[in-house]
CSV table of N, CA and C in Angstrom, one decimal:
chain,number,residue,atom,x,y,z
A,1,MET,N,60.2,-17.0,38.6
A,1,MET,CA,59.0,-16.6,37.9
A,1,MET,C,58.6,-15.2,38.4
A,2,ALA,N,58.3,-14.3,37.5
A,2,ALA,CA,57.9,-13.0,37.9
A,2,ALA,C,56.4,-12.9,38.4
A,3,LYS,N,56.2,-12.1,39.3
A,3,LYS,CA,54.8,-11.9,39.8
A,3,LYS,C,54.0,-11.1,38.8
A,4,LYS,N,52.8,-11.5,38.6
A,4,LYS,CA,51.9,-10.7,37.7
A,4,LYS,C,51.4,-9.5,38.3
A,5,SER,N,51.4,-8.4,37.5
A,5,SER,CA,50.9,-7.1,38.1
A,5,SER,C,49.4,-7.2,38.1
A,6,THR,N,48.8,-6.2,38.9
A,6,THR,CA,47.4,-6.2,39.0
A,6,THR,C,46.7,-5.9,37.7
A,7,THR,N,47.3,-5.1,36.8
A,7,THR,CA,46.7,-4.8,35.6
A,7,THR,C,46.6,-6.0,34.7
A,8,GLU,N,47.6,-6.9,34.8
A,8,GLU,CA,47.5,-8.2,34.0
A,8,GLU,C,46.4,-9.0,34.5
A,9,ASP,N,46.2,-9.1,35.9
A,9,ASP,CA,45.2,-9.9,36.5
A,9,ASP,C,43.8,-9.3,36.1
A,10,GLN,N,43.7,-8.0,36.0
A,10,GLN,CA,42.4,-7.4,35.6
A,10,GLN,C,42.1,-7.7,34.2
A,11,LYS,N,43.1,-7.7,33.3
A,11,LYS,CA,42.9,-8.0,31.9
A,11,LYS,C,42.4,-9.4,31.8
A,12,ILE,N,43.0,-10.4,32.5
A,12,ILE,CA,42.7,-11.8,32.4
A,12,ILE,C,41.2,-11.9,32.9
A,13,ALA,N,40.9,-11.3,34.0
A,13,ALA,CA,39.5,-11.4,34.6
A,13,ALA,C,38.5,-10.8,33.6
A,14,ALA,N,38.8,-9.7,32.9
A,14,ALA,CA,37.9,-9.1,32.0
A,14,ALA,C,37.7,-10.0,30.8
A,15,SER,N,38.8,-10.6,30.3
A,15,SER,CA,38.7,-11.5,29.2
A,15,SER,C,37.8,-12.7,29.5
A,16,GLU,N,37.9,-13.2,30.8
A,16,GLU,CA,37.1,-14.4,31.2
A,16,GLU,C,35.7,-14.0,31.3
A,17,GLU,N,35.4,-12.8,31.7
A,17,GLU,CA,34.0,-12.3,31.8
A,17,GLU,C,33.4,-12.2,30.4
A,18,LYS,N,34.2,-11.8,29.4
A,18,LYS,CA,33.7,-11.7,28.0
A,18,LYS,C,33.3,-13.0,27.4
A,19,LYS,N,34.0,-14.1,27.9
A,19,LYS,CA,33.8,-15.4,27.3
A,19,LYS,C,32.4,-15.9,27.8
A,20,ASP,N,31.9,-15.5,28.9
A,20,ASP,CA,30.6,-16.0,29.5
A,20,ASP,C,29.5,-15.1,29.1
A,21,VAL,N,29.6,-14.3,28.1
A,21,VAL,CA,28.5,-13.4,27.6
A,21,VAL,C,27.8,-14.0,26.5
A,22,SER,N,26.4,-13.9,26.5
A,22,SER,CA,25.6,-14.4,25.4
A,22,SER,C,25.7,-13.3,24.2
A,23,TYR,N,25.9,-13.8,23.0
A,23,TYR,CA,25.9,-12.9,21.9
A,23,TYR,C,25.4,-13.7,20.6
A,24,ALA,N,25.2,-12.9,19.6
A,24,ALA,CA,24.8,-13.5,18.3
A,24,ALA,C,25.4,-12.7,17.2
A,25,VAL,N,25.6,-13.3,16.0
A,25,VAL,CA,26.1,-12.6,14.8
A,25,VAL,C,25.0,-12.6,13.8
A,26,ILE,N,24.5,-11.4,13.5
A,26,ILE,CA,23.3,-11.4,12.5
A,26,ILE,C,23.8,-10.7,11.2
A,27,GLN,N,23.1,-11.1,10.2
A,27,GLN,CA,23.4,-10.5,8.8
A,27,GLN,C,22.3,-9.6,8.4
A,28,VAL,N,22.6,-8.4,8.1
A,28,VAL,CA,21.6,-7.4,7.6
A,28,VAL,C,22.1,-6.9,6.3
A,29,GLY,N,21.5,-7.3,5.2
A,29,GLY,CA,22.0,-6.9,3.9
A,29,GLY,C,23.4,-7.5,3.7
A,30,ALA,N,24.4,-6.6,3.4
A,30,ALA,CA,25.7,-7.1,3.1
A,30,ALA,C,26.6,-7.0,4.3
A,31,HIS,N,26.1,-6.6,5.5
A,31,HIS,CA,26.9,-6.4,6.7
A,31,HIS,C,26.5,-7.4,7.7
A,32,SER,N,27.4,-7.8,8.6
A,32,SER,CA,27.2,-8.7,9.7
A,32,SER,C,27.5,-7.9,11.0
A,33,HIS,N,26.7,-8.1,12.0
A,33,HIS,CA,26.9,-7.4,13.3
A,33,HIS,C,27.0,-8.4,14.4
A,34,ARG,N,27.9,-8.2,15.3
A,34,ARG,CA,28.0,-9.0,16.6
A,34,ARG,C,27.2,-8.2,17.6
A,35,VAL,N,26.1,-8.8,18.1
A,35,VAL,CA,25.2,-8.1,19.0
A,35,VAL,C,25.0,-8.9,20.3
A,36,ALA,N,24.8,-8.2,21.4
A,36,ALA,CA,24.4,-8.8,22.7
A,36,ALA,C,23.2,-8.0,23.1
A,37,GLU,N,22.5,-8.5,24.2
A,37,GLU,CA,21.3,-7.9,24.7
A,37,GLU,C,21.7,-6.5,25.2
A,38,GLY,N,20.9,-5.5,24.8
A,38,GLY,CA,21.1,-4.1,25.2
A,38,GLY,C,22.0,-3.3,24.3
A,39,ASP,N,22.6,-3.9,23.3
A,39,ASP,CA,23.4,-3.2,22.3
A,39,ASP,C,22.6,-2.4,21.4
A,40,ARG,N,23.1,-1.2,21.0
A,40,ARG,CA,22.5,-0.4,20.0
A,40,ARG,C,23.3,-0.5,18.7
A,41,VAL,N,22.5,-0.8,17.6
A,41,VAL,CA,23.1,-1.0,16.3
A,41,VAL,C,22.5,-0.1,15.3
A,42,LEU,N,23.3,0.4,14.3
A,42,LEU,CA,22.7,1.2,13.2
A,42,LEU,C,22.6,0.3,12.0
A,43,VAL,N,21.4,0.2,11.5
A,43,VAL,CA,21.1,-0.7,10.3
A,43,VAL,C,20.7,0.2,9.1
A,44,GLU,N,21.2,0.0,8.0
A,44,GLU,CA,20.9,0.8,6.8
A,44,GLU,C,19.4,0.7,6.5
A,45,TRP,N,18.8,1.8,6.2
A,45,TRP,CA,17.4,1.8,5.9
A,45,TRP,C,17.0,0.9,4.8
A,46,ASP,N,17.8,0.8,3.7
A,46,ASP,CA,17.5,-0.1,2.6
A,46,ASP,C,17.5,-1.5,3.0
A,47,ASN,N,18.3,-1.9,4.0
A,47,ASN,CA,18.4,-3.3,4.3
A,47,ASN,C,17.6,-3.7,5.6
A,48,ALA,N,16.9,-2.7,6.1
A,48,ALA,CA,16.1,-3.0,7.3
A,48,ALA,C,15.0,-4.1,7.0
A,49,PRO,N,14.7,-5.0,7.9
A,49,PRO,CA,13.8,-6.1,7.7
A,49,PRO,C,12.3,-5.7,7.8
A,50,PHE,N,11.9,-4.6,7.2
A,50,PHE,CA,10.5,-4.3,7.1
A,50,PHE,C,10.2,-3.6,5.8
A,51,ASN,N,8.9,-3.7,5.4
A,51,ASN,CA,8.5,-3.1,4.2
A,51,ASN,C,7.7,-1.8,4.4
A,52,GLY,N,7.7,-1.0,3.4
A,52,GLY,CA,6.9,0.2,3.5
A,52,GLY,C,7.6,1.4,4.1
A,53,GLU,N,6.9,2.5,4.2
A,53,GLU,CA,7.4,3.8,4.6
A,53,GLU,C,7.3,3.9,6.2
A,54,GLU,N,6.4,3.2,6.8
A,54,GLU,CA,6.2,3.4,8.2
A,54,GLU,C,7.2,2.6,9.0
A,55,VAL,N,7.8,3.2,10.0
A,55,VAL,CA,8.8,2.5,10.9
A,55,VAL,C,8.0,1.8,12.0
A,56,PRO,N,8.2,0.4,12.1
A,56,PRO,CA,7.5,-0.3,13.2
A,56,PRO,C,8.2,-0.1,14.6
A,57,SER,N,7.6,-0.5,15.7
A,57,SER,CA,8.2,-0.3,17.0
A,57,SER,C,9.2,-1.4,17.3
A,58,GLU,N,9.0,-2.6,16.7
A,58,GLU,CA,9.8,-3.7,16.9
A,58,GLU,C,10.1,-4.5,15.6
A,59,ILE,N,11.3,-5.0,15.5
A,59,ILE,CA,11.6,-5.8,14.3
A,59,ILE,C,12.4,-7.1,14.7
A,60,SER,N,12.4,-8.1,13.8
A,60,SER,CA,13.2,-9.3,14.2
A,60,SER,C,14.1,-9.6,13.0
A,61,PHE,N,15.3,-10.1,13.3
A,61,PHE,CA,16.3,-10.5,12.3
A,61,PHE,C,16.3,-12.0,12.2
A,62,ASP,N,16.0,-12.5,11.0
A,62,ASP,CA,16.0,-14.0,10.8
A,62,ASP,C,17.3,-14.6,10.5
A,63,LYS,N,18.2,-13.8,9.9
A,63,LYS,CA,19.5,-14.4,9.4
A,63,LYS,C,20.5,-14.3,10.6
A,64,VAL,N,20.5,-15.3,11.4
A,64,VAL,CA,21.4,-15.4,12.5
A,64,VAL,C,22.6,-16.4,12.1
A,65,LEU,N,23.8,-15.9,11.9
A,65,LEU,CA,24.9,-16.7,11.5
A,65,LEU,C,25.5,-17.5,12.6
A,66,LEU,N,25.5,-16.9,13.8
A,66,LEU,CA,26.1,-17.6,14.9
A,66,LEU,C,25.4,-17.2,16.2
A,67,SER,N,25.2,-18.2,17.1
A,67,SER,CA,24.5,-17.9,18.3
A,67,SER,C,25.3,-18.5,19.5
A,68,LYS,N,25.5,-17.8,20.6
A,68,LYS,CA,26.2,-18.3,21.7
A,68,LYS,C,25.5,-17.9,23.0
A,69,LYS,N,25.2,-18.8,23.8
A,69,LYS,CA,24.6,-18.5,25.1
A,69,LYS,C,25.7,-18.6,26.2
A,70,ALA,N,25.6,-17.9,27.3
A,70,ALA,CA,26.6,-17.9,28.3
A,70,ALA,C,26.8,-19.3,28.9
A,71,GLY,N,28.1,-19.7,29.0
A,71,GLY,CA,28.4,-20.9,29.5
A,71,GLY,C,28.3,-22.1,28.6
A,72,THR,N,27.9,-21.9,27.3
A,72,THR,CA,27.8,-23.0,26.4
A,72,THR,C,28.7,-22.7,25.2
A,73,GLU,N,28.8,-23.7,24.3
A,73,GLU,CA,29.6,-23.4,23.1
A,73,GLU,C,28.7,-22.7,22.0
A,74,ALA,N,29.4,-22.1,21.1
A,74,ALA,CA,28.7,-21.3,20.0
A,74,ALA,C,28.1,-22.3,19.0
A,75,VAL,N,26.9,-22.0,18.5
A,75,VAL,CA,26.2,-22.7,17.4
A,75,VAL,C,26.4,-21.9,16.2
A,76,VAL,N,27.2,-22.6,15.2
A,76,VAL,CA,27.5,-21.9,13.9
A,76,VAL,C,26.5,-22.4,12.9
A,77,GLY,N,25.8,-21.6,12.2
A,77,GLY,CA,24.9,-22.0,11.2
A,77,GLY,C,25.5,-22.3,9.8
A,78,THR,N,24.8,-23.0,9.0
A,78,THR,CA,25.3,-23.4,7.7
A,78,THR,C,24.3,-23.1,6.6
A,79,PRO,N,24.1,-21.9,6.1
A,79,PRO,CA,24.8,-20.7,6.5
A,79,PRO,C,24.1,-19.9,7.7
A,80,THR,N,22.9,-20.3,8.0
A,80,THR,CA,22.2,-19.6,9.2
A,80,THR,C,21.8,-20.7,10.2
A,81,VAL,N,21.6,-20.2,11.4
A,81,VAL,CA,21.1,-21.1,12.5
A,81,VAL,C,19.6,-21.2,12.3
A,82,GLU,N,19.1,-22.5,12.2
A,82,GLU,CA,17.7,-22.7,11.9
A,82,GLU,C,16.8,-22.4,13.1
A,83,GLY,N,15.7,-21.6,12.9
A,83,GLY,CA,14.8,-21.3,13.9
A,83,GLY,C,15.2,-20.2,14.9
A,84,ALA,N,16.4,-19.6,14.6
A,84,ALA,CA,16.9,-18.6,15.5
A,84,ALA,C,16.5,-17.2,15.0
A,85,LYS,N,16.0,-16.3,15.9
A,85,LYS,CA,15.6,-15.0,15.6
A,85,LYS,C,16.1,-14.1,16.7
A,86,VAL,N,16.5,-12.9,16.3
A,86,VAL,CA,17.0,-11.8,17.2
A,86,VAL,C,15.9,-10.7,17.1
A,87,SER,N,15.3,-10.4,18.2
A,87,SER,CA,14.3,-9.3,18.2
A,87,SER,C,14.9,-8.0,18.7
A,88,ALA,N,14.5,-6.9,18.2
A,88,ALA,CA,15.0,-5.6,18.5
A,88,ALA,C,13.9,-4.6,18.6
A,89,LYS,N,14.2,-3.5,19.4
A,89,LYS,CA,13.3,-2.4,19.5
A,89,LYS,C,13.8,-1.3,18.7
A,90,VAL,N,13.0,-0.7,17.8
A,90,VAL,CA,13.4,0.4,17.0
A,90,VAL,C,13.4,1.7,17.8
A,91,LEU,N,14.5,2.4,17.8
A,91,LEU,CA,14.6,3.7,18.5
A,91,LEU,C,14.4,4.9,17.7
A,92,GLY,N,14.6,4.8,16.4
A,92,GLY,CA,14.4,5.9,15.5
A,92,GLY,C,15.3,5.9,14.3
A,93,LEU,N,15.1,6.9,13.5
A,93,LEU,CA,15.9,7.1,12.3
A,93,LEU,C,17.1,8.1,12.5
A,94,LYS,N,18.2,7.8,11.9
A,94,LYS,CA,19.4,8.7,12.0
A,94,LYS,C,19.9,8.9,10.6
A,95,GLY,N,20.5,10.1,10.4
A,95,GLY,CA,21.2,10.4,9.1
A,95,GLY,C,22.7,10.1,9.3
A,96,GLY,N,23.3,9.5,8.3
A,96,GLY,CA,24.7,9.2,8.4
A,96,GLY,C,25.5,10.5,8.0
A,97,GLU,N,26.8,10.3,7.8
A,97,GLU,CA,27.7,11.4,7.4
A,97,GLU,C,27.4,11.7,5.9
A,98,LYS,N,27.6,12.9,5.5
A,98,LYS,CA,27.5,13.3,4.2
A,98,LYS,C,28.8,12.9,3.4
A,99,VAL,N,28.6,12.2,2.3
A,99,VAL,CA,29.7,11.7,1.5
A,99,VAL,C,29.6,12.6,0.2
A,100,VAL,N,30.7,13.2,-0.2
A,100,VAL,CA,30.8,14.0,-1.4
A,100,VAL,C,31.7,13.4,-2.4
A,101,SER,N,31.2,13.3,-3.6
A,101,SER,CA,32.0,12.8,-4.7
A,101,SER,C,32.3,13.9,-5.7
A,102,TYR,N,33.5,14.2,-6.1
A,102,TYR,CA,33.8,15.3,-7.0
A,102,TYR,C,34.8,14.8,-8.0
A,103,LYS,N,34.4,15.0,-9.3
A,103,LYS,CA,35.2,14.6,-10.4
A,103,LYS,C,35.5,15.9,-11.3
A,104,LYS,N,36.7,16.0,-11.8
A,104,LYS,CA,37.1,17.1,-12.6
A,104,LYS,C,38.0,16.7,-13.7
A,105,THR,N,37.9,17.2,-14.9
A,105,THR,CA,38.8,17.0,-16.0
A,105,THR,C,39.5,18.3,-16.2
A,106,ARG,N,40.8,18.3,-16.2
A,106,ARG,CA,41.6,19.5,-16.3
A,106,ARG,C,41.5,20.2,-17.6
A,107,ARG,N,41.3,21.5,-17.6
A,107,ARG,CA,41.3,22.3,-18.8
A,107,ARG,C,40.2,22.0,-19.8
A,108,GLN,N,39.2,21.2,-19.4
A,108,GLN,CA,38.1,20.9,-20.3
A,108,GLN,C,36.8,21.5,-19.8
A,109,GLY,N,36.7,22.2,-18.7
A,109,GLY,CA,35.5,22.8,-18.2
A,109,GLY,C,34.6,21.8,-17.6
A,110,TYR,N,35.0,20.6,-17.3
A,110,TYR,CA,34.2,19.5,-16.8
A,110,TYR,C,34.4,19.4,-15.3
A,111,HIS,N,33.3,19.5,-14.5
A,111,HIS,CA,33.4,19.1,-13.1
A,111,HIS,C,32.0,18.6,-12.7
A,112,ASN,N,32.0,17.7,-11.8
A,112,ASN,CA,30.8,17.0,-11.4
A,112,ASN,C,30.9,16.8,-9.8
A,113,LYS,N,29.9,17.3,-9.1
A,113,LYS,CA,29.9,17.2,-7.7
A,113,LYS,C,28.6,16.6,-7.2
A,114,LYS,N,28.6,15.5,-6.5
A,114,LYS,CA,27.4,14.8,-6.0
A,114,LYS,C,27.6,14.5,-4.6
A,115,GLY,N,26.5,14.6,-3.8
A,115,GLY,CA,26.5,14.3,-2.4
A,115,GLY,C,25.5,13.2,-2.1
A,116,HIS,N,25.7,12.5,-1.0
A,116,HIS,CA,24.8,11.4,-0.6
A,116,HIS,C,24.9,11.4,1.0
A,117,LYS,N,23.7,11.2,1.5
A,117,LYS,CA,23.6,11.0,3.0
A,117,LYS,C,22.7,9.8,3.3
A,118,GLN,N,23.3,8.7,3.8
A,118,GLN,CA,22.6,7.5,4.0
A,118,GLN,C,21.7,7.6,5.3
A,119,THR,N,20.5,7.0,5.2
A,119,THR,CA,19.6,7.0,6.3
A,119,THR,C,19.8,5.6,7.0
A,120,PHE,N,19.9,5.7,8.4
A,120,PHE,CA,20.0,4.5,9.2
A,120,PHE,C,18.9,4.4,10.1
A,121,VAL,N,18.6,3.1,10.5
A,121,VAL,CA,17.6,2.9,11.6
A,121,VAL,C,18.4,2.4,12.8
A,122,GLU,N,18.2,3.1,13.9
A,122,GLU,CA,18.8,2.7,15.2
A,122,GLU,C,18.0,1.7,15.9
A,123,VAL,N,18.5,0.6,16.3
A,123,VAL,CA,17.8,-0.5,17.0
A,123,VAL,C,18.5,-0.8,18.2
A,124,GLU,N,17.8,-1.3,19.2
A,124,GLU,CA,18.3,-1.8,20.5
A,124,GLU,C,17.9,-3.3,20.6
A,125,ILE,N,18.9,-4.1,20.8
A,125,ILE,CA,18.7,-5.6,20.8
A,125,ILE,C,18.0,-5.9,22.1
A,126,ALA,N,16.8,-6.6,21.9
A,126,ALA,CA,16.0,-6.9,23.1
A,126,ALA,C,16.1,-8.3,23.5
A,127,GLN,N,16.2,-9.3,22.6
A,127,GLN,CA,16.2,-10.7,22.9
A,127,GLN,C,17.0,-11.5,21.9
A,128,LEU,N,17.9,-12.3,22.5
A,128,LEU,CA,18.7,-13.2,21.6
A,128,LEU,C,18.1,-14.6,21.5
A,129,PRO,N,18.5,-15.4,20.5
A,129,PRO,CA,17.9,-16.7,20.4
A,129,PRO,C,18.3,-17.7,21.5
């Protein structure tokens, strides 16, 4: 039997550390995000869980699809975990990459160029369920 190298031992130790981390999977609009405490996540402005033009300092996500605390088994919701909320601190607004759409019809004099820049809300996860 061959001796394991130190890099293999380090990989095994790192994977065991990841298993003991608390995390949750939240749904925001059509996207789902795996988050842990202290993570920074970009959420689309249209799907952010608040109303109005003013950006609040804290928000909470009610649609928690999966919740796992360190040292325990994961709780999977059907479709969401009842009573679970993830609270987050709003850091600010960010603009995404510019997306350009260009259409052209050959020899007809038709061309159409449109651009779009999505607005995101950057949040830092403060508390897991």
